[in-house]
Amino acid sequence: QKEVEQNSGPLSVPEGAIASLNCTYSDRGSQSFFWYRQYSGKSPELIMFIYSNGDKEDGRFTAQLNKASQYVSLLIRDSQPSDSATYLCAVTGSYIPTFGRGTSLIVHP
Amino acid sequence: DGGITQSPKYLFRKEGQNVTLSCEQNLNHDAMYWYRQDPGQGLRLIYYSQIVNDFQKGDIAEGYSVSREKKESFPLTVTSAQKNPTAFYLCASSPWTSGIGDTGELFFGEGSRLTVL
């Protein structure tokens, strides 16, 4: 069974700090990697996607992928209280996304 | 506006009842999915459909049924055989192709929260 593992947290960081969220996956054939943000009681929304090894930056967010280590991460720079949410890692092989349990991030003023 | 509409947002079920959750999309997406989310948990796949009149079981299909008679619609029925149906249900869609510009992103509805009385 394909597995996606995340530390459930909560991860607590001060405002302005860098938050680092990590995810590992079991299926070496995985092709696409996604980070979704989910506020309490709401549906997930896409933050970043990455396909190739290395880093991909979009504003305050950087996704990092290492296929050899089966590891994907999300860095949030200059964290804001509005970033407080659960971050879901999703891994896709053959168009079927598998989600991790999510990491709860708390950014305190 | 294009998007996915789920209804109802809140639903209460008595023991032994079947209930149906509606999911409609006007994004012209081929693929549709149903996920279940329990408190503190990630999303678990119930069923998915790539094309009309075809669907596949996900990881936790027991006690659920679906249909895909139209491209726009993918309703989920929670049957009395599902012993612990209280959860947050999310419907999603995506293009099924890998064409240029297709990120593989899932587009989610607002969710339906089902509670068993």
mmCIF file of C-alpha atoms in Angstrom:
data_model
loop_
_atom_site.group_PDB
_atom_site.id
_atom_site.type_symbol
_atom_site.label_atom_id
_atom_site.label_comp_id
_atom_site.label_asym_id
_atom_site.label_seq_id
_atom_site.Cartn_x
_atom_site.Cartn_y
_atom_site.Cartn_z
ATOM 1 C CA GLN A 1 0.000 0.000 0.000
ATOM 2 C CA LYS A 2 1.263 3.440 -0.908
ATOM 3 C CA GLU A 3 2.065 5.493 2.164
ATOM 4 C CA VAL A 4 2.711 9.164 2.757
ATOM 5 C CA GLU A 5 4.082 10.065 6.174
ATOM 6 C CA GLN A 6 4.004 13.426 7.922
ATOM 7 C CA ASN A 7 4.657 14.476 11.484
ATOM 8 C CA SER A 8 1.249 15.511 12.829
ATOM 9 C CA GLY A 9 2.735 18.255 15.005
ATOM 10 C CA PRO A 10 1.740 20.767 16.082
ATOM 11 C CA LEU A 11 4.730 22.688 14.806
ATOM 12 C CA SER A 12 4.888 26.004 16.619
ATOM 13 C CA VAL A 13 7.009 28.860 15.259
ATOM 14 C CA PRO A 14 7.201 32.576 16.082
ATOM 15 C CA GLU A 15 5.988 35.157 13.608
ATOM 16 C CA GLY A 16 8.696 35.967 11.053
ATOM 17 C CA ALA A 17 10.496 32.631 11.423
ATOM 18 C CA ILE A 18 10.950 29.890 8.839
ATOM 19 C CA ALA A 19 8.584 26.929 9.152
ATOM 20 C CA SER A 20 9.835 23.625 7.783
ATOM 21 C CA LEU A 21 7.335 20.876 6.976
ATOM 22 C CA ASN A 22 8.441 17.413 5.913
ATOM 23 C CA CYS A 23 6.936 14.451 4.114
ATOM 24 C CA THR A 24 8.197 11.010 3.087
ATOM 25 C CA TYR A 25 6.558 8.599 0.678
ATOM 26 C CA SER A 26 6.867 4.898 -0.040
ATOM 27 C CA ASP A 27 6.109 4.570 -3.776
ATOM 28 C CA ARG A 28 9.253 5.128 -5.847
ATOM 29 C CA GLY A 29 7.089 5.424 -8.963
ATOM 30 C CA SER A 30 5.437 8.605 -7.669
ATOM 31 C CA GLN A 31 5.524 11.385 -10.203
ATOM 32 C CA SER A 32 3.908 14.499 -8.774
ATOM 33 C CA PHE A 33 4.083 16.063 -5.349
ATOM 34 C CA PHE A 34 1.724 18.610 -3.845
ATOM 35 C CA TRP A 35 1.323 20.696 -0.724
ATOM 36 C CA TYR A 36 -2.201 21.729 0.268
ATOM 37 C CA ARG A 37 -3.176 24.081 3.067
ATOM 38 C CA GLN A 38 -6.336 23.352 5.032
ATOM 39 C CA TYR A 39 -7.876 25.731 7.523
ATOM 40 C CA SER A 40 -10.040 24.236 10.248
ATOM 41 C CA GLY A 41 -13.430 23.166 8.895
ATOM 42 C CA LYS A 42 -12.536 24.107 5.333
ATOM 43 C CA SER A 43 -11.479 22.215 2.238
ATOM 44 C CA PRO A 44 -7.823 21.971 1.152
ATOM 45 C CA GLU A 45 -6.320 24.505 -1.250
ATOM 46 C CA LEU A 46 -3.178 24.029 -3.337
ATOM 47 C CA ILE A 47 -0.045 25.846 -2.170
ATOM 48 C CA MET A 48 2.712 24.305 -4.264
ATOM 49 C CA PHE A 49 3.397 21.456 -6.638
ATOM 50 C CA ILE A 50 6.737 20.025 -7.734
ATOM 51 C CA TYR A 51 7.723 17.362 -10.239
ATOM 52 C CA SER A 52 11.526 17.497 -10.494
ATOM 53 C CA ASN A 53 14.321 17.054 -7.983
ATOM 54 C CA GLY A 54 15.505 20.275 -6.413
ATOM 55 C CA ASP A 55 13.852 23.431 -5.173
ATOM 56 C CA LYS A 56 10.877 25.371 -6.455
ATOM 57 C CA GLU A 57 10.105 28.805 -5.053
ATOM 58 C CA ASP A 58 6.855 30.761 -5.127
ATOM 59 C CA GLY A 59 6.793 33.889 -2.997
ATOM 60 C CA ARG A 60 7.339 32.927 0.641
ATOM 61 C CA PHE A 61 7.005 29.214 -0.131
ATOM 62 C CA THR A 62 9.718 26.804 -1.286
ATOM 63 C CA ALA A 63 9.087 23.157 -2.106
ATOM 64 C CA GLN A 64 12.026 20.771 -2.081
ATOM 65 C CA LEU A 65 12.033 17.303 -3.657
ATOM 66 C CA ASN A 66 14.577 14.514 -3.301
ATOM 67 C CA LYS A 67 13.357 11.432 -5.157
ATOM 68 C CA ALA A 68 16.375 9.313 -4.179
ATOM 69 C CA SER A 69 15.501 9.804 -0.505
ATOM 70 C CA GLN A 70 11.739 9.797 -1.218
ATOM 71 C CA TYR A 71 11.412 13.060 0.622
ATOM 72 C CA VAL A 72 9.552 16.294 -0.066
ATOM 73 C CA SER A 73 9.464 19.389 2.109
ATOM 74 C CA LEU A 74 7.821 22.796 2.291
ATOM 75 C CA LEU A 75 9.548 25.864 3.694
ATOM 76 C CA ILE A 76 7.529 28.925 4.655
ATOM 77 C CA ARG A 77 9.630 32.045 5.090
ATOM 78 C CA ASP A 78 8.549 35.037 7.178
ATOM 79 C CA SER A 79 5.744 32.993 8.744
ATOM 80 C CA GLN A 80 2.562 34.896 9.540
ATOM 81 C CA PRO A 81 -0.280 34.057 11.960
ATOM 82 C CA SER A 82 -2.489 33.616 8.868
ATOM 83 C CA ASP A 83 -0.261 30.661 7.883
ATOM 84 C CA SER A 84 -1.596 28.750 10.901
ATOM 85 C CA ALA A 85 -3.333 25.749 9.354
ATOM 86 C CA THR A 86 -2.847 22.071 8.594
ATOM 87 C CA TYR A 87 -0.532 21.332 5.677
ATOM 88 C CA LEU A 88 -1.261 18.192 3.700
ATOM 89 C CA CYS A 89 1.346 16.472 1.568
ATOM 90 C CA ALA A 90 -0.067 14.611 -1.453
ATOM 91 C CA VAL A 91 1.787 12.269 -3.758
ATOM 92 C CA THR A 92 0.453 11.168 -7.111
ATOM 93 C CA GLY A 93 1.237 8.121 -9.180
ATOM 94 C CA SER A 94 -0.986 7.224 -12.124
ATOM 95 C CA TYR A 95 -3.223 10.196 -11.333
ATOM 96 C CA ILE A 96 -4.386 8.820 -7.969
ATOM 97 C CA PRO A 97 -3.365 11.184 -5.172
ATOM 98 C CA THR A 98 -2.447 9.751 -1.777
ATOM 99 C CA PHE A 99 -2.488 12.145 1.160
ATOM 100 C CA GLY A 100 -0.514 12.257 4.374
ATOM 101 C CA ARG A 101 -2.205 12.936 7.704
ATOM 102 C CA GLY A 102 -1.116 16.553 7.651
ATOM 103 C CA THR A 103 1.065 18.708 9.889
ATOM 104 C CA SER A 104 -0.575 21.328 12.078
ATOM 105 C CA LEU A 105 1.338 24.629 11.975
ATOM 106 C CA ILE A 106 0.855 27.318 14.599
ATOM 107 C CA VAL A 107 2.461 30.716 14.041
ATOM 108 C CA HIS A 108 2.357 32.760 17.230
ATOM 109 C CA PRO A 109 2.790 36.557 17.361
ATOM 110 C CA ASP B 1 -17.935 30.879 -11.801
ATOM 111 C CA GLY B 2 -16.438 27.443 -12.377
ATOM 112 C CA GLY B 3 -16.145 25.166 -9.422
ATOM 113 C CA ILE B 4 -17.396 22.196 -7.462
ATOM 114 C CA THR B 5 -20.600 22.297 -5.466
ATOM 115 C CA GLN B 6 -21.274 19.866 -2.665
ATOM 116 C CA SER B 7 -24.567 19.561 -0.851
ATOM 117 C CA PRO B 8 -25.723 19.472 1.803
ATOM 118 C CA LYS B 9 -23.012 21.083 3.945
ATOM 119 C CA TYR B 10 -24.356 19.443 7.078
ATOM 120 C CA LEU B 11 -26.300 16.205 7.269
ATOM 121 C CA PHE B 12 -27.583 14.095 10.118
ATOM 122 C CA ARG B 13 -28.314 10.411 9.739
ATOM 123 C CA LYS B 14 -30.127 7.991 11.950
ATOM 124 C CA GLU B 15 -28.876 4.469 12.424
ATOM 125 C CA GLY B 16 -29.845 2.238 9.501
ATOM 126 C CA GLN B 17 -30.469 5.034 7.023
ATOM 127 C CA ASN B 18 -28.849 5.530 3.653
ATOM 128 C CA VAL B 19 -27.904 9.097 2.752
ATOM 129 C CA THR B 20 -26.668 10.586 -0.508
ATOM 130 C CA LEU B 21 -24.158 13.420 -0.812
ATOM 131 C CA SER B 22 -24.285 15.458 -3.980
ATOM 132 C CA CYS B 23 -21.248 16.636 -5.969
ATOM 133 C CA GLU B 24 -21.533 18.704 -9.155
ATOM 134 C CA GLN B 25 -18.707 20.323 -11.151
ATOM 135 C CA ASN B 26 -18.727 22.711 -14.103
ATOM 136 C CA LEU B 27 -14.974 22.628 -14.727
ATOM 137 C CA ASN B 28 -15.288 20.072 -17.538
ATOM 138 C CA HIS B 29 -12.914 17.786 -15.638
ATOM 139 C CA ASP B 30 -12.773 14.114 -16.511
ATOM 140 C CA ALA B 31 -11.809 12.749 -13.097
ATOM 141 C CA MET B 32 -13.782 13.017 -9.880
ATOM 142 C CA TYR B 33 -12.963 11.731 -6.415
ATOM 143 C CA TRP B 34 -14.552 11.225 -3.010
ATOM 144 C CA TYR B 35 -12.407 11.489 0.114
ATOM 145 C CA ARG B 36 -13.249 11.015 3.751
ATOM 146 C CA GLN B 37 -11.512 12.998 6.504
ATOM 147 C CA ASP B 38 -11.703 12.159 10.211
ATOM 148 C CA PRO B 39 -10.506 14.564 12.940
ATOM 149 C CA GLY B 40 -6.730 14.851 12.932
ATOM 150 C CA GLN B 41 -6.473 12.596 9.906
ATOM 151 C CA GLY B 42 -5.554 13.064 6.302
ATOM 152 C CA LEU B 43 -7.791 12.372 3.348
ATOM 153 C CA ARG B 44 -8.659 8.752 2.571
ATOM 154 C CA LEU B 45 -9.909 7.837 -0.886
ATOM 155 C CA ILE B 46 -13.361 6.246 -1.069
ATOM 156 C CA TYR B 47 -14.063 6.093 -4.828
ATOM 157 C CA TYR B 48 -12.837 7.749 -7.984
ATOM 158 C CA SER B 49 -14.036 7.988 -11.558
ATOM 159 C CA GLN B 50 -12.035 8.742 -14.685
ATOM 160 C CA ILE B 51 -14.872 8.763 -17.204
ATOM 161 C CA VAL B 52 -18.627 8.615 -17.348
ATOM 162 C CA ASN B 53 -20.172 5.247 -16.435
ATOM 163 C CA ASP B 54 -16.940 4.000 -14.901
ATOM 164 C CA PHE B 55 -15.606 4.212 -11.339
ATOM 165 C CA GLN B 56 -13.082 2.447 -9.143
ATOM 166 C CA LYS B 57 -12.884 1.617 -5.446
ATOM 167 C CA GLY B 58 -10.416 3.496 -3.328
ATOM 168 C CA ASP B 59 -8.876 2.430 -0.027
ATOM 169 C CA ILE B 60 -12.073 2.557 2.076
ATOM 170 C CA ALA B 61 -14.973 1.792 -0.306
ATOM 171 C CA GLU B 62 -16.847 -0.618 1.982
ATOM 172 C CA GLY B 63 -20.247 0.762 2.970
ATOM 173 C CA TYR B 64 -20.268 3.377 0.194
ATOM 174 C CA SER B 65 -21.602 3.466 -3.364
ATOM 175 C CA VAL B 66 -21.292 5.941 -6.241
ATOM 176 C CA SER B 67 -22.555 6.540 -9.753
ATOM 177 C CA ARG B 68 -21.215 8.560 -12.686
ATOM 178 C CA GLU B 69 -24.068 8.924 -15.158
ATOM 179 C CA LYS B 70 -23.025 12.420 -16.202
ATOM 180 C CA LYS B 71 -19.592 14.021 -16.492
ATOM 181 C CA GLU B 72 -20.672 16.815 -14.164
ATOM 182 C CA SER B 73 -22.064 14.686 -11.355
ATOM 183 C CA PHE B 74 -20.599 12.125 -8.930
ATOM 184 C CA PRO B 75 -22.968 11.446 -6.008
ATOM 185 C CA LEU B 76 -21.887 9.378 -3.016
ATOM 186 C CA THR B 77 -24.304 7.195 -1.047
ATOM 187 C CA VAL B 78 -23.383 6.302 2.510
ATOM 188 C CA THR B 79 -25.204 3.067 3.204
ATOM 189 C CA SER B 80 -26.283 1.511 6.463
ATOM 190 C CA ALA B 81 -23.413 -0.950 6.012
ATOM 191 C CA GLN B 82 -20.940 1.833 6.844
ATOM 192 C CA LYS B 83 -20.605 1.375 10.585
ATOM 193 C CA ASN B 84 -18.861 4.611 11.442
ATOM 194 C CA PRO B 85 -19.948 7.213 8.887
ATOM 195 C CA THR B 86 -19.508 10.355 10.991
ATOM 196 C CA ALA B 87 -16.852 12.336 9.090
ATOM 197 C CA PHE B 88 -16.100 15.242 6.761
ATOM 198 C CA TYR B 89 -16.600 14.210 3.120
ATOM 199 C CA LEU B 90 -14.749 15.985 0.331
ATOM 200 C CA CYS B 91 -15.450 15.753 -3.375
ATOM 201 C CA ALA B 92 -12.724 16.753 -5.813
ATOM 202 C CA SER B 93 -12.095 16.841 -9.538
ATOM 203 C CA SER B 94 -9.105 17.104 -11.849
ATOM 204 C CA PRO B 95 -8.278 16.861 -15.546
ATOM 205 C CA TRP B 96 -7.207 13.298 -16.258
ATOM 206 C CA THR B 97 -4.678 14.236 -18.929
ATOM 207 C CA SER B 98 -1.027 15.190 -18.572
ATOM 208 C CA GLY B 99 -1.163 17.959 -21.130
ATOM 209 C CA ILE B 100 0.884 21.112 -20.948
ATOM 210 C CA GLY B 101 -0.403 23.299 -18.166
ATOM 211 C CA ASP B 102 -2.047 20.458 -16.303
ATOM 212 C CA THR B 103 -0.617 20.458 -12.813
ATOM 213 C CA GLY B 104 -2.518 17.427 -11.575
ATOM 214 C CA GLU B 105 -4.050 19.652 -8.939
ATOM 215 C CA LEU B 106 -7.226 18.550 -7.214
ATOM 216 C CA PHE B 107 -10.061 21.073 -7.058
ATOM 217 C CA PHE B 108 -12.158 20.567 -3.951
ATOM 218 C CA GLY B 109 -15.725 21.318 -3.044
ATOM 219 C CA GLU B 110 -16.508 22.894 0.329
ATOM 220 C CA GLY B 111 -17.242 19.532 1.900
ATOM 221 C CA SER B 112 -20.183 17.831 3.572
ATOM 222 C CA ARG B 113 -20.163 17.062 7.274
ATOM 223 C CA LEU B 114 -22.143 13.933 8.149
ATOM 224 C CA THR B 115 -23.126 13.118 11.715
ATOM 225 C CA VAL B 116 -24.830 9.943 12.870
ATOM 226 C CA LEU B 117 -27.375 10.473 15.614
#
